[in-house]
């Protein structure tokens, strides 16, 4: 339909109200005082939003052809291309109270059949640009495309990772359209839909294997089979940044945790759904944030899990951090700022180089127990291979994830052992990475012990060498504050990182050493540093055996090999 325009719509001051006998001032009065029939124009009241957000409110119901935003009056008018679209919006906002910027938005029909705006007015031109951008973004979000959705798994998750953190990290590479978080296979995961494949590709290349926080919360990223995401709720678990009208499902958490298909609200326009069998498995371990239209603040993070049993082991939230620290300075923002405004507090600090903000790093160095956890420093390891396991082998393997002080293989149950770490946090990292890992032909079980320390044998007694004290061992990886080893914590993998190699040691000598523990698939020295190399074993179990037996292996007069798991691929 061809639109008509009048010169009395907006004033040059940009407040949306004409200077004299303006149409906008008049229609706001009429729409409140006169009963009206369904119209293509919807009158919104008690709304506080910018132009981009006003358009976003209407797009889920149909194509918006024009709008007026009366900011000083907290009102707006949306013109649709059909009366049916306007009817859907009025009925939805009437039956489903919608909060925006802390206000409940009210909708009714306007008694005007169309909005007349002057296309030559600068303010109207800016509004038209907002209309075009919001429409393009919404249509892109619904259409999606191949390689636009990333599947993100977070390992070594010591600190809670909120949706705000993920949004700010990935929005640096392109506009984030939709985001869903869930727990699957006891791992915290997210599906993130970006605007185009290029943005998704750049995010995956730059972020895969990076740590959000120092030595933990490592991002593992791959392409999802989905072309687009269908988000049902805007809350602390999922969000469609192009559709602020979605409910938060507040107070209705009785639905099953497994949602194999996410359905859009029936009163909204149908959204494109993928036929992929990839599913979403939600773990509602916290109640909904109850925030509709805006992401939760950084302080609204989920509390830690109870770390018993087989639950995912999220830690307690970080203490409040300085609001002056913004880890994403320079990140590209969405059009017209954050999709849901910018008045909410910033999310907790994050760093894509594995380093925390300066004030947090200093705090960690002064107090390594700064992060509260729900369990102690001792773990119980069971289902061990009795013939192959020694206190030294457990010290070497579990020492990849923390400084092991004591190891005790139980005298009456030699397939089990107690391992005491320097801190509860290190014990938690080891638990996350080594539970259900195959070692020496056995799938071990790692759980938290009720003991706070491992008791050494009484003086004059012997337990046949089953208990060892490693407190003063020179092989601890994390004893030095700010150690670079915090940045190299990865789950067991087939690829091992070797360092401290003497310059005279060749590839054949190293391969002969590692060949004793399995089949070597690939080997490569670092091009710029011959003291480091990568070696890939045929299986993860072989790599674990190789690490246990070769870490601290003497290669030179005073040089001992250092071995750790690698995130790299050969």
C-alpha positions as CSV (number, residue, x, y, z in Angstrom):
1,X,0.0,0.0,0.0
2,X,1.3,3.5,-0.8
3,X,1.7,5.6,2.2
4,X,0.7,9.2,2.5
5,X,2.6,11.9,4.4
6,X,1.8,15.1,6.1
7,X,4.2,17.8,7.4
8,X,2.8,17.9,10.9
9,X,4.1,14.6,12.2
10,X,7.4,15.3,14.0
11,X,9.1,18.4,15.2
12,X,12.7,19.1,14.4
13,X,13.7,18.6,18.1
14,X,13.2,14.9,17.7
15,X,10.6,14.5,20.5
16,X,8.0,13.1,18.2
17,X,5.4,15.8,18.8
18,X,4.6,18.7,16.3
19,X,4.9,22.3,17.4
20,X,1.3,23.3,16.7
21,X,-1.9,21.4,16.1
22,X,0.2,18.4,15.3
23,X,-1.5,15.2,14.3
24,X,0.4,13.2,16.8
25,X,-0.8,15.2,19.8
26,X,-4.4,15.0,18.5
27,X,-4.4,11.2,17.9
28,X,-3.1,10.5,21.3
29,X,-6.1,12.3,22.8
30,X,-8.7,10.7,20.5
31,X,-7.4,7.2,21.0
32,X,-7.9,7.5,24.8
33,X,-11.4,9.1,24.7
34,X,-13.2,7.4,21.8
35,X,-14.1,3.7,21.3
36,X,-12.5,2.6,18.0
37,X,-12.9,-0.3,15.6
38,X,-10.0,-2.5,14.6
39,X,-7.5,-0.5,12.6
40,X,-4.1,-1.0,11.0
41,X,-2.7,1.4,13.6
42,X,-2.0,0.2,17.1
43,X,-1.7,2.7,19.9
44,X,0.8,1.7,22.6
45,X,0.8,3.4,26.1
46,X,3.2,3.3,29.0
47,X,6.1,2.5,26.8
48,X,9.6,3.8,27.2
49,X,11.7,2.6,24.2
50,X,13.9,3.9,21.4
51,X,12.8,3.8,17.8
52,X,14.4,0.5,17.1
53,X,12.8,-1.2,20.1
54,X,9.3,0.2,19.2
55,X,9.6,-1.5,15.8
56,X,10.8,-4.7,17.4
57,X,7.6,-4.9,19.5
58,X,5.5,-5.0,16.3
59,X,7.4,-7.2,14.0
60,X,6.4,-10.6,15.5
61,X,2.8,-9.8,14.5
62,X,3.3,-8.7,10.9
63,X,5.1,-6.2,8.7
64,X,5.3,-2.7,10.2
65,X,5.0,0.0,7.5
66,X,5.2,3.2,9.7
67,X,5.4,4.3,13.3
68,X,5.5,7.2,15.6
69,X,7.4,7.3,18.9
70,X,6.2,9.9,21.4
71,X,8.9,9.6,23.9
72,X,7.9,12.5,26.1
73,X,4.4,11.1,26.4
74,X,5.5,7.4,26.8
75,X,3.4,6.5,23.9
76,X,3.9,5.1,20.4
77,X,1.9,4.2,17.3
78,X,2.6,1.3,15.0
79,X,1.1,1.0,11.5
80,X,0.9,-2.5,10.0
81,X,0.3,-3.5,6.4
82,X,-3.0,-5.3,7.5
83,X,-5.7,-5.0,10.1
84,X,-5.2,-8.7,11.0
85,X,-1.6,-8.0,12.1
86,X,-2.8,-5.1,14.3
87,X,-5.5,-7.3,15.7
88,X,-3.0,-10.0,16.7
89,X,-0.9,-7.5,18.5
90,X,-3.7,-5.9,20.5
91,X,-5.2,-9.3,21.5
92,X,-1.8,-10.7,22.5
93,X,-0.8,-7.7,24.6
94,X,-4.2,-7.6,26.2
95,X,-4.2,-11.3,27.1
96,X,-0.5,-11.6,27.8
97,X,0.7,-8.7,30.0
98,X,4.1,-7.6,28.5
99,X,6.8,-5.8,30.5
100,X,9.3,-3.6,28.7
101,X,11.9,-1.5,30.6
102,X,10.1,-2.3,33.8
103,X,6.7,-1.1,32.5
104,X,3.6,-2.9,31.4
105,X,2.8,-2.0,27.8
106,X,-0.8,-1.4,27.0
107,X,-2.2,-1.7,23.4
108,X,-5.4,-0.6,21.7
109,X,-6.6,0.3,18.3
110,X,-6.1,3.8,17.0
111,X,-9.0,5.6,15.4
112,X,-6.7,6.6,12.6
113,X,-6.4,4.3,9.5
114,X,-2.9,5.3,8.7
115,X,0.0,7.4,10.0
116,X,1.1,10.4,7.9
117,X,4.8,11.4,8.2
118,X,7.0,13.8,6.3
119,X,9.8,11.8,4.5
120,X,11.9,14.9,4.2
121,X,12.1,15.5,7.9
122,X,15.4,14.4,9.4
123,X,13.9,12.8,12.5
124,X,11.5,10.8,10.2
125,X,14.4,9.7,8.1
126,X,16.2,8.4,11.2
127,X,13.0,6.6,12.2
128,X,12.7,5.1,8.8
129,X,16.3,3.8,9.0
130,X,15.4,2.2,12.4
131,X,12.3,0.6,10.8
132,X,14.4,-0.8,7.9
133,X,17.1,-2.1,10.2
134,X,14.8,-3.7,12.7
135,X,12.8,-5.3,9.9
136,X,15.9,-6.7,8.1
137,X,17.3,-8.0,11.4
138,X,14.0,-9.8,12.3
139,X,13.6,-11.4,8.9
140,X,17.2,-12.5,9.0
141,X,16.7,-14.1,12.4
142,X,13.6,-16.0,11.2
143,X,15.2,-17.2,8.0
144,X,18.6,-18.2,9.3
145,X,21.0,-20.1,7.1
146,X,23.6,-22.7,7.0
147,X,26.5,-22.3,9.4
148,X,24.8,-19.4,11.2
149,X,24.2,-21.3,14.4
150,X,27.1,-22.3,16.7
151,X,27.0,-25.0,19.3
152,X,29.1,-24.0,22.3
153,X,30.2,-26.3,25.1
154,X,31.9,-24.9,28.2
155,X,34.4,-27.1,30.0
156,X,36.4,-26.5,33.2
157,X,33.4,-24.4,34.3
158,X,34.5,-23.0,37.7
159,X,32.7,-19.7,37.3
160,X,29.0,-19.3,36.2
161,X,28.6,-18.2,32.6
162,X,25.5,-16.1,32.1
163,X,23.7,-15.2,28.9
164,X,25.0,-11.7,29.1
165,X,28.6,-12.9,29.2
166,X,28.0,-15.1,26.1
167,X,26.2,-12.3,24.3
168,X,29.0,-9.8,24.8
169,X,31.7,-12.2,23.8
170,X,30.0,-13.4,20.6
171,X,28.5,-10.0,19.6
172,X,32.1,-8.8,19.1
173,X,32.1,-10.8,15.8
174,X,28.7,-10.0,14.6
175,X,25.1,-9.4,15.7
176,X,23.8,-12.1,18.0
177,X,20.2,-12.8,17.1
178,X,19.2,-15.7,19.4
179,X,20.7,-17.6,22.2
180,X,19.7,-20.7,24.1
181,X,21.6,-22.3,27.0
182,X,21.0,-25.8,28.3
183,X,22.7,-28.7,30.0
184,X,23.4,-31.9,28.1
185,X,25.6,-34.8,29.1
186,X,26.4,-32.9,32.3
187,X,28.0,-30.1,30.3
188,X,26.8,-26.5,30.1
189,X,26.1,-25.7,26.4
190,X,24.7,-23.0,24.3
191,X,23.2,-22.5,20.8
192,X,24.0,-19.1,19.4
193,X,22.6,-17.8,16.2
194,X,24.5,-15.0,14.5
195,X,23.4,-12.7,11.7
196,X,25.5,-14.4,8.9
197,X,27.9,-17.3,8.3
198,X,30.9,-15.0,8.2
199,X,30.3,-13.7,11.7
200,X,29.8,-17.3,12.9
201,X,33.0,-18.4,11.2
202,X,35.1,-15.6,12.7
203,X,33.7,-16.3,16.2
204,X,34.5,-20.0,15.9
205,X,38.1,-19.4,14.6
206,X,38.9,-16.7,17.2
207,X,37.2,-18.2,20.3
208,X,37.5,-22.0,20.0
209,X,39.7,-23.3,22.8
210,X,39.9,-19.9,24.5
211,X,39.2,-19.4,28.2
212,X,36.6,-17.0,29.4
213,X,38.2,-16.7,32.8
214,X,41.7,-17.5,34.0
215,X,42.4,-21.2,33.5
216,X,38.8,-22.2,33.3
217,X,35.5,-21.9,31.4
218,X,37.0,-23.0,28.1
219,X,34.9,-22.6,24.9
220,X,34.6,-25.6,22.6
221,X,32.8,-24.4,19.5
222,X,31.4,-26.2,16.4
223,X,28.7,-25.6,13.8
224,X,25.2,-26.7,14.7
225,X,23.0,-28.6,12.2
226,X,20.3,-26.0,12.8
227,X,19.8,-23.2,10.4
228,X,17.8,-21.1,12.9
229,X,16.7,-21.2,16.5
230,X,13.1,-21.1,17.7
231,X,13.0,-19.4,21.1
232,X,9.9,-19.7,23.2
233,X,10.8,-17.6,26.2
234,X,12.9,-14.6,27.0
235,X,14.5,-15.4,30.4
236,X,17.8,-16.4,31.9
237,X,18.0,-19.6,29.8
238,X,16.9,-18.4,26.3
239,X,16.4,-15.2,24.4
240,X,15.4,-13.9,21.0
241,X,17.0,-10.5,20.8
242,X,14.8,-9.6,17.9
243,X,11.5,-10.3,19.7
244,X,11.0,-8.6,23.1
245,X,7.3,-9.7,23.2
246,X,8.1,-13.3,24.2
247,X,7.0,-14.2,27.7
248,X,9.4,-15.2,30.5
249,X,7.2,-18.1,31.5
250,X,7.5,-16.7,35.0
251,X,6.0,-19.0,37.7
252,X,5.4,-21.8,35.2
253,X,8.4,-24.2,35.5
254,X,6.4,-27.4,35.6
255,X,7.2,-28.3,31.9
256,X,9.5,-31.3,31.3
257,X,13.2,-30.5,31.2
258,X,13.6,-32.0,27.7
259,X,12.3,-29.7,25.0
260,X,13.0,-31.5,21.7
261,X,11.0,-28.8,19.8
262,X,10.7,-25.2,20.8
263,X,7.4,-23.8,19.6
264,X,6.7,-20.2,19.1
265,X,3.7,-18.6,20.8
266,X,0.6,-19.5,18.8
267,X,-0.6,-15.9,18.7
268,X,2.6,-14.8,16.9
269,X,3.5,-15.3,13.3
270,X,4.9,-18.8,12.6
271,X,8.6,-19.1,12.8
272,X,10.8,-21.2,10.6
273,X,11.8,-24.5,12.3
274,X,14.6,-26.8,11.3
275,X,13.9,-30.5,10.6
276,X,17.2,-31.4,12.3
277,X,17.1,-34.0,15.1
278,X,19.4,-31.8,17.2
279,X,17.6,-31.3,20.5
280,X,17.7,-28.9,23.4
281,X,17.9,-30.4,26.9
282,X,17.2,-27.8,29.5
283,X,18.2,-28.0,33.1
284,X,16.1,-25.5,35.1
285,X,18.3,-25.4,38.1
286,X,17.1,-21.8,38.8
287,X,13.8,-20.2,38.6
288,X,13.1,-17.8,35.7
289,X,14.6,-14.4,36.0
290,X,11.2,-12.9,35.4
291,X,12.6,-10.3,33.2
292,X,10.7,-9.8,29.9
293,X,12.3,-7.6,27.3
294,X,15.7,-7.2,28.9
295,X,18.6,-9.6,29.7
296,X,19.1,-10.3,33.4
297,X,21.7,-8.2,35.2
298,X,25.2,-9.5,36.0
299,X,24.1,-10.1,39.6
300,X,21.3,-12.4,38.6
301,X,23.5,-15.4,38.0
302,X,22.5,-18.9,38.9
303,X,23.6,-20.2,42.3
304,X,26.0,-23.2,42.4
305,X,24.8,-26.7,42.1
306,X,24.9,-29.2,44.9
307,X,28.1,-30.9,43.8
308,X,27.0,-34.4,45.0
309,X,25.8,-37.1,42.6
310,X,25.9,-36.6,38.9
311,X,24.7,-33.0,38.7
312,X,26.6,-30.5,36.5
313,X,29.1,-28.8,38.8
314,X,28.6,-25.1,38.5
315,X,30.3,-23.1,41.2
316,X,28.9,-20.3,43.3
317,X,28.8,-17.0,41.6
318,X,31.7,-14.6,41.6
319,X,31.6,-11.8,44.2
320,X,30.4,-8.4,42.9
321,X,33.0,-6.9,40.6
322,X,33.9,-3.3,39.7
323,X,31.4,-1.8,37.3
324,X,34.2,0.1,35.6
325,X,35.6,-3.1,34.0
326,X,34.2,-3.9,30.6
327,X,35.9,-6.9,29.0
328,X,34.3,-6.2,25.6
329,X,35.4,-2.6,25.0
330,X,35.5,-2.1,21.3
331,X,33.1,-4.8,20.6
332,X,30.6,-4.0,17.9
333,X,27.2,-3.2,19.3
334,X,23.9,-4.1,17.8
335,X,22.0,-1.4,15.9
336,X,20.9,1.4,18.2
337,X,22.8,-0.1,21.2
338,X,22.0,-3.3,23.1
339,X,18.9,-5.0,21.7
340,X,17.0,-4.5,25.0
341,X,18.5,-1.3,26.1
342,X,21.7,-0.4,28.0
343,X,20.5,0.6,31.5
344,X,21.2,-2.9,33.0
345,X,24.4,-3.5,34.9
346,X,27.3,-5.1,33.1
347,X,27.9,-8.8,33.2
348,X,30.7,-10.4,35.2
349,X,34.2,-9.9,33.9
350,X,35.5,-12.1,31.1
351,X,38.7,-12.3,29.1
352,X,39.2,-14.1,25.9
353,X,42.9,-14.6,26.5
354,X,42.4,-16.5,29.7
355,X,43.3,-13.6,31.9
356,X,41.0,-12.1,34.5
357,X,40.8,-8.3,35.0
358,X,43.7,-6.8,37.0
359,X,41.8,-6.4,40.2
360,X,40.5,-10.0,40.2
361,X,43.9,-11.4,39.2
362,X,45.5,-9.6,42.1
363,X,42.9,-10.9,44.5
364,X,43.4,-14.5,43.3
365,X,47.2,-14.2,43.8
366,X,46.7,-12.9,47.4
367,X,43.9,-15.3,48.2
368,X,43.8,-18.5,46.2
369,X,40.6,-19.6,48.0
370,X,38.6,-16.5,47.0
371,X,36.0,-18.5,45.1
372,X,33.5,-20.3,47.5
373,X,32.7,-23.9,46.6
374,X,30.5,-26.4,48.2
375,X,33.0,-29.2,48.7
376,X,36.5,-29.7,50.2
377,X,39.9,-30.3,48.7
378,X,39.7,-34.2,48.9
379,X,38.3,-36.4,46.2
380,X,37.6,-40.1,46.1
381,X,38.7,-42.0,43.0
382,X,37.2,-45.5,42.5
383,X,37.3,-48.3,39.9
384,X,41.0,-48.0,39.5
385,X,43.2,-50.7,38.0
386,X,44.8,-52.2,41.1
387,X,47.8,-53.7,39.2
388,X,48.8,-50.5,37.4
389,X,47.8,-47.7,39.7
390,X,50.4,-46.2,42.1
391,X,50.4,-43.0,44.3
392,X,52.9,-41.5,41.8
393,X,50.7,-42.2,38.8
394,X,47.7,-40.6,40.4
395,X,49.9,-37.6,41.5
396,X,51.1,-37.1,37.9
397,X,47.7,-37.4,36.2
398,X,45.6,-35.4,38.8
399,X,48.4,-32.9,39.0
400,X,47.5,-31.7,35.6
401,X,44.5,-30.0,37.2
402,X,45.8,-28.9,40.6
403,X,48.6,-29.3,43.1
404,X,48.2,-32.7,44.7
405,X,49.5,-32.7,48.3
406,X,48.7,-36.3,49.3
407,X,47.5,-39.5,47.8
408,X,46.3,-42.6,49.7
409,X,45.3,-45.8,48.0
410,X,42.9,-47.6,50.4
411,X,44.4,-50.6,52.1
412,X,41.3,-52.7,52.1
413,X,40.0,-51.5,48.8
414,X,42.9,-51.0,46.5
415,X,40.8,-50.0,43.5
416,X,40.0,-46.7,45.3
417,X,42.1,-43.8,46.5
418,X,41.8,-40.4,48.3
419,X,43.5,-37.4,46.7
420,X,44.1,-34.2,48.6
421,X,44.5,-31.0,46.6
422,X,45.9,-27.6,47.7
423,X,42.4,-26.0,47.3
424,X,38.8,-27.1,46.9
425,X,38.8,-25.3,43.5
426,X,41.5,-27.5,42.1
427,X,39.7,-30.6,43.4
428,X,36.6,-29.4,41.5
429,X,38.6,-28.9,38.3
430,X,40.0,-32.5,38.5
431,X,36.5,-33.8,39.2
432,X,35.1,-32.2,36.1
433,X,37.8,-33.4,33.8
434,X,38.6,-36.9,35.0
435,X,35.3,-38.4,36.1
436,X,34.4,-41.4,33.8
437,X,37.8,-41.3,32.0
438,X,39.4,-44.6,31.0
439,X,42.7,-45.2,32.6
440,X,44.6,-48.5,32.3
441,X,41.5,-50.2,30.9
442,X,39.2,-49.0,33.6
443,X,36.6,-46.2,33.6
444,X,37.3,-44.4,36.8
445,X,34.8,-42.6,39.0
446,X,35.6,-39.4,40.7
447,X,33.5,-38.0,43.6
448,X,34.0,-35.6,46.5
449,X,35.0,-36.9,49.8
450,X,33.7,-35.8,53.2
451,X,37.3,-35.7,54.5
452,X,39.1,-32.4,54.6
453,X,42.6,-33.9,54.5
454,X,44.3,-37.3,53.9
455,X,45.7,-38.9,57.1
456,X,49.3,-40.0,56.9
457,X,50.3,-43.4,58.5
458,X,51.2,-43.1,62.2
459,X,54.8,-42.8,63.2
460,X,56.5,-46.2,63.2
461,X,53.9,-47.8,61.0
462,X,53.9,-48.6,57.3
463,X,51.0,-49.0,54.9
464,X,53.1,-50.7,52.2
465,X,53.7,-47.4,50.3
466,X,50.1,-46.8,49.6
467,X,50.1,-43.2,51.1
468,X,52.5,-40.6,49.8
469,X,53.0,-36.9,50.7
470,X,53.7,-34.7,47.7
471,X,53.3,-31.3,49.5
472,X,56.8,-30.2,48.8
473,X,57.1,-31.7,45.3
474,X,58.9,-29.6,42.7
475,X,56.5,-30.9,40.1
476,X,53.5,-28.9,41.2
477,X,52.2,-26.9,38.2
478,X,50.2,-24.2,40.0
479,X,52.3,-23.3,43.0
480,X,53.5,-20.1,41.4
481,X,50.9,-17.3,41.5
482,X,49.7,-16.4,38.1
483,X,51.3,-19.5,36.5
484,X,50.8,-19.8,32.8
485,X,49.7,-23.4,33.5
486,X,46.3,-21.9,34.5
487,X,45.8,-21.1,30.8
488,X,46.6,-24.6,29.7
489,X,44.0,-26.7,31.5
490,X,42.2,-29.0,29.0
491,X,40.3,-32.3,29.3
492,X,42.2,-35.5,28.4
493,X,42.7,-35.8,24.7
494,X,44.7,-37.8,22.2
495,X,47.1,-34.8,21.5
496,X,49.8,-34.1,24.1
497,X,51.8,-30.9,24.4
498,X,55.5,-31.5,25.1
499,X,57.9,-28.8,26.4
500,X,61.4,-28.4,27.8
501,X,62.9,-30.5,25.0
502,X,66.7,-30.2,24.7
503,X,67.8,-28.8,21.3
504,X,69.9,-31.9,20.6
505,X,66.9,-34.3,21.1
506,X,65.4,-35.4,17.8
507,X,62.0,-36.7,16.7
508,X,63.1,-40.3,16.6
509,X,64.2,-40.3,20.2
510,X,60.9,-38.8,21.4
511,X,58.8,-41.2,19.3
512,X,60.7,-44.2,20.7
513,X,59.9,-43.0,24.2
514,X,56.2,-42.6,23.6
515,X,55.8,-45.7,21.4
516,X,56.1,-47.8,24.6
517,X,52.6,-46.6,25.6
518,X,50.6,-46.8,22.3
519,X,50.5,-46.1,18.6
520,X,51.8,-42.7,17.5
521,X,49.7,-41.1,14.8
522,X,51.4,-37.8,14.3
523,X,54.3,-35.7,15.7
524,X,55.4,-32.2,15.0
525,X,57.9,-29.8,16.4
526,X,56.9,-26.2,16.9
527,X,58.4,-24.2,14.0
528,X,59.6,-21.3,16.0
529,X,60.6,-23.2,19.1
530,X,62.2,-26.6,18.9
531,X,61.9,-27.0,22.6
532,X,58.1,-27.7,22.2
533,X,56.2,-30.3,20.2
534,X,52.8,-31.9,19.7
535,X,52.3,-35.7,19.6
536,X,49.1,-37.5,18.9
537,X,48.4,-40.9,20.2
538,X,45.8,-43.3,18.7
539,X,43.5,-43.1,21.7
540,X,42.9,-40.8,24.6
541,X,43.6,-43.8,27.0
542,X,47.0,-44.2,25.4
543,X,47.7,-40.5,25.7
544,X,46.9,-40.6,29.4
545,X,49.2,-43.5,29.9
546,X,51.9,-41.7,28.0
547,X,51.5,-38.6,30.1
548,X,51.7,-40.5,33.4
549,X,54.9,-42.2,32.3
550,X,56.7,-39.5,30.5
551,X,56.0,-36.3,32.4
552,X,59.3,-35.3,34.1
553,X,61.2,-37.8,31.9
554,X,64.9,-36.9,31.9
555,X,66.0,-36.1,28.4
556,X,69.2,-34.1,29.2
557,X,71.6,-33.6,32.0
558,X,69.3,-31.1,33.7
559,X,66.2,-31.1,31.5
560,X,63.1,-33.0,32.2
561,X,60.2,-33.3,29.8
562,X,57.0,-31.5,30.6
563,X,53.8,-33.1,29.3
564,X,50.2,-31.8,29.3
565,X,47.0,-32.3,27.3
566,X,46.6,-30.0,24.3
567,X,43.6,-28.2,22.7
568,X,45.4,-28.3,19.3
569,X,44.9,-30.8,16.5
570,X,47.5,-32.3,14.3
